[in-house]
Every structure is written in structure tokens, then in C-alpha cells.
mmCIF file of C-alpha atoms in Angstrom:
data_model
loop_
_atom_site.group_PDB
_atom_site.id
_atom_site.type_symbol
_atom_site.label_atom_id
_atom_site.label_comp_id
_atom_site.label_asym_id
_atom_site.label_seq_id
_atom_site.Cartn_x
_atom_site.Cartn_y
_atom_site.Cartn_z
ATOM 1 C CA ASP A 9 0.101 0.073 0.075
ATOM 2 C CA ALA A 10 1.163 3.378 -0.757
ATOM 3 C CA GLY A 11 1.977 5.711 2.304
ATOM 4 C CA ILE A 12 -1.031 7.844 2.586
ATOM 5 C CA THR A 13 -2.398 9.493 5.828
ATOM 6 C CA GLN A 14 -5.016 12.079 5.883
ATOM 7 C CA SER A 15 -6.169 13.943 9.138
ATOM 8 C CA PRO A 16 -8.185 14.650 10.596
ATOM 9 C CA ARG A 17 -10.403 11.513 9.737
ATOM 10 C CA HIS A 18 -13.228 12.786 11.305
ATOM 11 C CA LYS A 19 -14.339 16.646 12.080
ATOM 12 C CA VAL A 20 -17.271 18.098 13.027
ATOM 13 C CA THR A 21 -17.354 22.067 12.546
ATOM 14 C CA GLU A 22 -19.953 25.107 12.233
ATOM 15 C CA THR A 23 -20.868 27.105 9.328
ATOM 16 C CA GLY A 24 -18.490 29.776 8.689
ATOM 17 C CA THR A 25 -15.399 28.397 10.473
ATOM 18 C CA PRO A 26 -11.850 27.923 8.349
ATOM 19 C CA VAL A 27 -10.866 24.098 8.087
ATOM 20 C CA THR A 28 -7.732 22.703 6.572
ATOM 21 C CA LEU A 29 -7.326 18.973 6.031
ATOM 22 C CA ARG A 30 -3.873 17.564 5.728
ATOM 23 C CA CYS A 31 -2.656 14.738 3.083
ATOM 24 C CA HIS A 32 0.597 13.183 3.635
ATOM 25 C CA GLN A 33 2.737 10.997 1.961
ATOM 26 C CA THR A 34 5.730 8.789 2.101
ATOM 27 C CA GLU A 35 6.289 8.042 -1.419
ATOM 28 C CA ASN A 36 7.953 10.894 -2.792
ATOM 29 C CA HIS A 37 5.215 10.783 -5.770
ATOM 30 C CA ARG A 38 4.717 14.101 -7.893
ATOM 31 C CA TYR A 39 1.048 14.486 -8.437
ATOM 32 C CA MET A 40 -1.192 14.966 -5.252
ATOM 33 C CA TYR A 41 -5.322 15.327 -5.768
ATOM 34 C CA TRP A 42 -7.981 15.931 -3.603
ATOM 35 C CA TYR A 43 -11.671 14.430 -4.337
ATOM 36 C CA ARG A 44 -14.799 14.733 -2.365
ATOM 37 C CA GLN A 45 -17.149 12.191 -2.643
ATOM 38 C CA ASP A 46 -21.136 12.340 -2.075
ATOM 39 C CA PRO A 47 -24.026 10.184 -2.899
ATOM 40 C CA GLY A 48 -24.974 10.530 -6.328
ATOM 41 C CA HIS A 49 -22.261 11.883 -7.614
ATOM 42 C CA GLY A 50 -18.989 9.531 -6.880
ATOM 43 C CA LEU A 51 -15.894 11.368 -7.061
ATOM 44 C CA ARG A 52 -15.055 14.869 -7.850
ATOM 45 C CA LEU A 53 -11.736 16.370 -8.216
ATOM 46 C CA ILE A 54 -11.457 19.459 -6.214
ATOM 47 C CA HIS A 55 -7.856 20.574 -6.704
ATOM 48 C CA TYR A 56 -4.294 18.590 -7.836
ATOM 49 C CA SER A 57 -0.705 19.508 -7.405
ATOM 50 C CA TYR A 58 1.685 18.599 -10.248
ATOM 51 C CA GLY A 59 4.809 19.781 -7.719
ATOM 52 C CA VAL A 60 5.861 21.764 -5.272
ATOM 53 C CA LYS A 61 3.884 24.987 -5.085
ATOM 54 C CA ASP A 62 2.005 24.001 -8.682
ATOM 55 C CA THR A 63 -1.821 23.877 -8.130
ATOM 56 C CA ASP A 64 -4.246 23.858 -10.188
ATOM 57 C CA LYS A 65 -8.500 23.445 -10.205
ATOM 58 C CA GLY A 66 -10.729 20.699 -10.731
ATOM 59 C CA GLU A 67 -13.912 20.355 -11.594
ATOM 60 C CA VAL A 68 -15.484 21.480 -7.915
ATOM 61 C CA SER A 69 -12.840 23.947 -6.785
ATOM 62 C CA ASP A 70 -15.058 26.722 -5.365
ATOM 63 C CA GLY A 71 -15.130 27.481 -1.930
ATOM 64 C CA TYR A 72 -11.458 25.253 -1.515
ATOM 65 C CA SER A 73 -8.241 26.515 -1.816
ATOM 66 C CA VAL A 74 -4.589 24.394 -1.686
ATOM 67 C CA SER A 75 -1.012 24.474 -0.783
ATOM 68 C CA ARG A 76 1.970 22.522 -1.425
ATOM 69 C CA SER A 77 4.740 23.647 0.131
ATOM 70 C CA LYS A 78 6.672 20.448 0.303
ATOM 71 C CA THR A 79 6.336 17.238 -2.000
ATOM 72 C CA GLU A 80 5.250 15.001 1.198
ATOM 73 C CA ASP A 81 2.341 17.458 2.272
ATOM 74 C CA PHE A 82 -1.186 19.012 0.492
ATOM 75 C CA LEU A 83 -3.008 21.052 2.111
ATOM 76 C CA LEU A 84 -6.592 21.484 1.423
ATOM 77 C CA THR A 85 -8.499 24.360 3.217
ATOM 78 C CA LEU A 86 -12.422 25.737 3.146
ATOM 79 C CA GLU A 87 -11.960 28.956 3.890
ATOM 80 C CA SER A 88 -15.676 29.357 5.435
ATOM 81 C CA ALA A 89 -17.147 25.919 5.741
ATOM 82 C CA THR A 90 -20.919 25.840 4.117
ATOM 83 C CA SER A 91 -22.904 22.639 4.791
ATOM 84 C CA SER A 92 -23.030 21.942 1.124
ATOM 85 C CA GLN A 93 -19.096 21.394 2.237
ATOM 86 C CA THR A 94 -20.173 18.050 4.032
ATOM 87 C CA SER A 95 -18.780 15.243 2.404
ATOM 88 C CA VAL A 96 -15.921 12.800 2.371
ATOM 89 C CA TYR A 97 -12.922 13.934 1.197
ATOM 90 C CA PHE A 98 -10.021 12.077 -0.350
ATOM 91 C CA CYS A 99 -6.479 12.488 -1.085
ATOM 92 C CA ALA A 100 -5.224 10.631 -3.807
ATOM 93 C CA ILE A 101 -0.757 10.725 -5.334
ATOM 94 C CA SER A 102 0.322 9.177 -8.492
ATOM 95 C CA GLY A 103 3.241 9.425 -10.936
ATOM 96 C CA GLY A 104 6.077 7.851 -8.165
ATOM 97 C CA GLY A 105 8.419 7.971 -11.607
ATOM 98 C CA ARG A 106 7.883 11.886 -11.346
ATOM 99 C CA ALA A 107 5.801 11.044 -14.808
ATOM 100 C CA LEU A 108 2.673 11.579 -15.253
ATOM 101 C CA THR A 109 0.786 8.182 -14.470
ATOM 102 C CA TYR A 110 -3.029 7.746 -14.510
ATOM 103 C CA GLU A 111 -3.226 5.199 -11.629
ATOM 104 C CA GLN A 112 -4.005 6.879 -8.664
ATOM 105 C CA TYR A 113 -3.571 5.633 -4.940
ATOM 106 C CA PHE A 114 -5.973 6.933 -2.392
ATOM 107 C CA GLY A 115 -5.628 7.821 0.979
ATOM 108 C CA PRO A 116 -8.546 6.295 4.017
ATOM 109 C CA GLY A 117 -10.458 9.721 3.716
ATOM 110 C CA THR A 118 -11.766 12.424 5.804
ATOM 111 C CA ARG A 119 -15.366 12.611 7.170
ATOM 112 C CA LEU A 120 -16.165 16.420 7.347
ATOM 113 C CA THR A 121 -19.524 17.603 8.919
ATOM 114 C CA VAL A 122 -20.578 21.368 8.699
ATOM 115 C CA THR A 123 -23.287 21.960 11.174
ATOM 116 C CA ASP B 11 -23.286 17.114 -16.572
ATOM 117 C CA GLN B 12 -21.906 13.884 -15.982
ATOM 118 C CA GLN B 13 -19.169 13.398 -17.914
ATOM 119 C CA VAL B 14 -19.252 9.363 -16.827
ATOM 120 C CA LYS B 15 -21.992 7.144 -15.903
ATOM 121 C CA GLN B 16 -22.711 4.023 -14.393
ATOM 122 C CA ASN B 17 -26.022 3.304 -15.001
ATOM 123 C CA SER B 18 -26.467 0.301 -12.592
ATOM 124 C CA PRO B 19 -26.498 1.203 -8.608
ATOM 125 C CA SER B 20 -26.368 -2.546 -7.781
ATOM 126 C CA LEU B 21 -25.556 -5.847 -9.153
ATOM 127 C CA SER B 22 -25.813 -9.451 -7.369
ATOM 128 C CA VAL B 23 -24.163 -11.818 -8.853
ATOM 129 C CA GLN B 24 -23.583 -15.615 -7.788
ATOM 130 C CA GLU B 25 -20.058 -16.615 -6.204
ATOM 131 C CA GLY B 26 -18.468 -18.764 -9.293
ATOM 132 C CA ARG B 27 -20.097 -16.862 -12.356
ATOM 133 C CA ILE B 28 -19.219 -13.646 -14.058
ATOM 134 C CA SER B 29 -19.891 -10.172 -12.836
ATOM 135 C CA ILE B 30 -19.977 -7.533 -15.645
ATOM 136 C CA LEU B 31 -20.009 -3.910 -14.557
ATOM 137 C CA ASN B 32 -20.555 -1.298 -17.009
ATOM 138 C CA CYS B 33 -19.661 2.583 -17.691
ATOM 139 C CA ASP B 34 -20.511 5.148 -20.021
ATOM 140 C CA TYR B 35 -18.771 8.187 -20.804
ATOM 141 C CA THR B 36 -19.207 11.552 -23.110
ATOM 142 C CA ASN B 37 -16.248 12.787 -24.405
ATOM 143 C CA SER B 38 -13.856 11.012 -26.906
ATOM 144 C CA MET B 39 -11.342 13.204 -25.930
ATOM 145 C CA PHE B 40 -10.582 10.566 -22.946
ATOM 146 C CA ASP B 41 -7.436 8.579 -23.384
ATOM 147 C CA TYR B 42 -7.362 6.640 -20.412
ATOM 148 C CA PHE B 43 -9.930 4.583 -18.455
ATOM 149 C CA LEU B 44 -9.499 2.681 -15.171
ATOM 150 C CA TRP B 45 -11.366 0.771 -12.620
ATOM 151 C CA TYR B 46 -11.470 1.140 -8.906
ATOM 152 C CA LYS B 47 -12.907 -0.969 -6.097
ATOM 153 C CA LYS B 48 -14.090 0.639 -2.770
ATOM 154 C CA TYR B 49 -14.605 -1.194 0.786
ATOM 155 C CA PRO B 50 -16.661 0.701 3.099
ATOM 156 C CA ALA B 51 -14.538 3.321 5.396
ATOM 157 C CA GLU B 52 -11.792 3.152 2.836
ATOM 158 C CA GLY B 53 -10.194 5.109 0.072
ATOM 159 C CA PRO B 54 -10.552 3.766 -3.466
ATOM 160 C CA THR B 55 -8.258 0.882 -4.556
ATOM 161 C CA PHE B 56 -6.954 0.982 -8.351
ATOM 162 C CA LEU B 57 -7.744 -2.158 -9.830
ATOM 163 C CA ILE B 58 -7.263 -1.913 -13.496
ATOM 164 C CA SER B 59 -6.762 0.540 -16.387
ATOM 165 C CA ILE B 60 -6.969 0.807 -19.982
ATOM 166 C CA SER B 61 -5.333 3.351 -22.864
ATOM 167 C CA SER B 62 -7.547 4.556 -25.650
ATOM 168 C CA ILE B 63 -4.980 2.287 -27.888
ATOM 169 C CA LYS B 64 -6.398 -0.928 -26.864
ATOM 170 C CA ASP B 65 -9.596 -2.534 -26.926
ATOM 171 C CA LYS B 66 -8.948 -5.185 -24.209
ATOM 172 C CA ASN B 67 -6.688 -5.348 -20.810
ATOM 173 C CA GLU B 68 -6.982 -8.770 -18.780
ATOM 174 C CA ASP B 69 -5.471 -9.087 -14.832
ATOM 175 C CA GLY B 70 -6.047 -12.620 -13.602
ATOM 176 C CA ARG B 71 -9.669 -12.905 -13.162
ATOM 177 C CA PHE B 72 -10.148 -9.086 -14.053
ATOM 178 C CA THR B 73 -10.553 -7.945 -17.704
ATOM 179 C CA VAL B 74 -11.574 -4.341 -18.933
ATOM 180 C CA PHE B 75 -13.028 -3.802 -22.472
ATOM 181 C CA LEU B 76 -12.983 -0.519 -24.039
ATOM 182 C CA ASN B 77 -15.589 0.262 -27.345
ATOM 183 C CA LYS B 78 -14.205 3.687 -28.197
ATOM 184 C CA SER B 79 -17.151 3.932 -30.887
ATOM 185 C CA ALA B 80 -20.074 3.364 -28.285
ATOM 186 C CA LYS B 81 -17.946 5.040 -25.484
ATOM 187 C CA HIS B 82 -18.104 2.767 -23.444
ATOM 188 C CA LEU B 83 -16.320 0.358 -20.851
ATOM 189 C CA SER B 84 -16.766 -2.679 -19.018
ATOM 190 C CA LEU B 85 -15.270 -4.565 -16.341
ATOM 191 C CA HIS B 86 -15.668 -8.060 -16.120
ATOM 192 C CA ILE B 87 -14.896 -10.598 -13.026
ATOM 193 C CA VAL B 88 -14.377 -14.358 -13.595
ATOM 194 C CA PRO B 89 -15.054 -16.158 -11.396
ATOM 195 C CA SER B 90 -16.894 -13.862 -9.097
ATOM 196 C CA GLN B 91 -15.483 -14.379 -5.146
ATOM 197 C CA PRO B 92 -17.251 -13.084 -2.109
ATOM 198 C CA GLY B 93 -14.438 -10.836 -1.606
ATOM 199 C CA ASP B 94 -14.892 -9.387 -4.864
ATOM 200 C CA SER B 95 -18.209 -7.718 -3.249
ATOM 201 C CA ALA B 96 -17.676 -4.078 -3.041
ATOM 202 C CA VAL B 97 -18.557 -0.628 -4.734
ATOM 203 C CA TYR B 98 -16.943 -0.221 -8.138
ATOM 204 C CA PHE B 99 -16.033 2.995 -9.802
ATOM 205 C CA CYS B 100 -14.981 3.837 -13.320
ATOM 206 C CA ALA B 101 -12.845 6.804 -14.229
ATOM 207 C CA VAL B 102 -11.899 8.291 -17.279
ATOM 208 C CA SER B 103 -8.800 10.967 -17.467
ATOM 209 C CA THR B 104 -7.447 13.437 -20.131
ATOM 210 C CA GLY B 105 -4.086 13.291 -18.214
ATOM 211 C CA ASN B 106 -4.605 16.145 -15.750
ATOM 212 C CA GLN B 107 -8.130 15.919 -15.137
ATOM 213 C CA PHE B 108 -10.417 12.717 -13.774
ATOM 214 C CA TYR B 109 -13.733 12.021 -13.957
ATOM 215 C CA PHE B 110 -15.675 9.217 -11.894
ATOM 216 C CA GLY B 111 -18.886 7.315 -12.228
ATOM 217 C CA THR B 112 -21.181 7.294 -9.477
ATOM 218 C CA GLY B 113 -20.427 3.462 -8.931
ATOM 219 C CA THR B 114 -21.837 0.142 -8.776
ATOM 220 C CA SER B 115 -22.147 -1.697 -5.864
ATOM 221 C CA LEU B 116 -21.317 -5.549 -6.676
ATOM 222 C CA THR B 117 -22.761 -8.274 -3.981
ATOM 223 C CA VAL B 118 -21.211 -11.893 -4.597
ATOM 224 C CA ILE B 119 -23.673 -14.611 -2.991
ATOM 225 C CA PRO B 120 -21.641 -18.004 -1.494
#
């Protein structure tokens, strides 16, 4: 299994508060991704990173920002959480050889509830 | 609009028989296609993939078929085993962007 951890694993927060989720990898993979999983929608890409300080938007990026200051860490921030951001968030990595590869390895997920 | 559709939310199959999971996509620009398996409370795990230059890829009990003219992808599992019971997601990619289907829950009955 690829070494990917996510923290926290569960979080309950109130509407309007900032929230940061962390993804940490020990595999030195170049690419990192944040997804959310919701019933009826499958997994949807929020943001991805193709290197340190290099990030780009995915399909559902509104209301989210990301940062990657080190190869091993990719942070997802909800500046002001809303109830529509209640979801399960997954981090994924790929590109072990530093080239783009399509196969992604996922972390265990973070369940976020915004009340 | 959903780029990828899995029209069967669930599928039940007897142990030892073939499981066929289907996936349709909308954009002919996608060039890579993948299947993931997901157990409850875990992240998805990569299962098998195929590039647009092929129409079939096989890995043990798992075979993925790609019909580009129909924009259709399928996963065959044979023989099916109880441990295969999980949610299966198909995914398509252009390289930077990935789109997942809504998943099919497979139950293999012993």
C-alpha cells in the first residue's frame, strides 16, 4: 500500500469556520489530488498539484483552496465552511517516477460534517 | 453534466459466475480509463486500467473492455468471489483531469 495518511479522519465544524485538511505521503510521488465523495456524484476532483507550489483547479474547486509547500504534504482549506461542503474527502497520489501516470493511490478519507 | 455514467447502482451475482460492470462516457477526448474498487470506510484502490489505443486489458480474474465508438467501458470479473463484494468506480482521464462514475455496488452471493 502507498504511504498516504489524512488528518483528521473525522471532523465536525460549524458553518463559517475555517477548516484545513492535511494529506501526507511518504512515497515521493509528484502528483497529489483532493476529491470529495457524495451520494449520487461519485468522486469529484477539487484541486490537484503537479509539484511543489504548482496547483490547479479541478471540477468542483469553488470554496476550496490548496497549498503544497513540500513534496509530501498537500493541504486543503475551506476558508468559510458551508453545509454543502459536508462530505467525505479523499487525497490521492500518482506519478512515482515523476512522470504523469494515471493510476492513483488513495488515502483513507476524512469525513467532514458542517453543522 | 456528468462525464461518466454508471447506470446500475447495484448488481448481485452468484459466486463462481461472471460479474459485468458497465460504464458510459461522453467525451471522445478521454484517453485513459480505469476501474477502482472501494470497501466501506476505506479509500478506493486501483484495480485495472486501459489506454485508448487498446480495446482489452486482462489481469488475472479481471478484464476491462473498451468500445470507443460506443464510448463504453466494461469490467468483467470471472469467477466472482465473495471478497469481490464492494463498490466499483470507473474513471476516465485526459491526463490532468479525472472524472469518476457514481459507482456500482457489487454483491457476490456465496
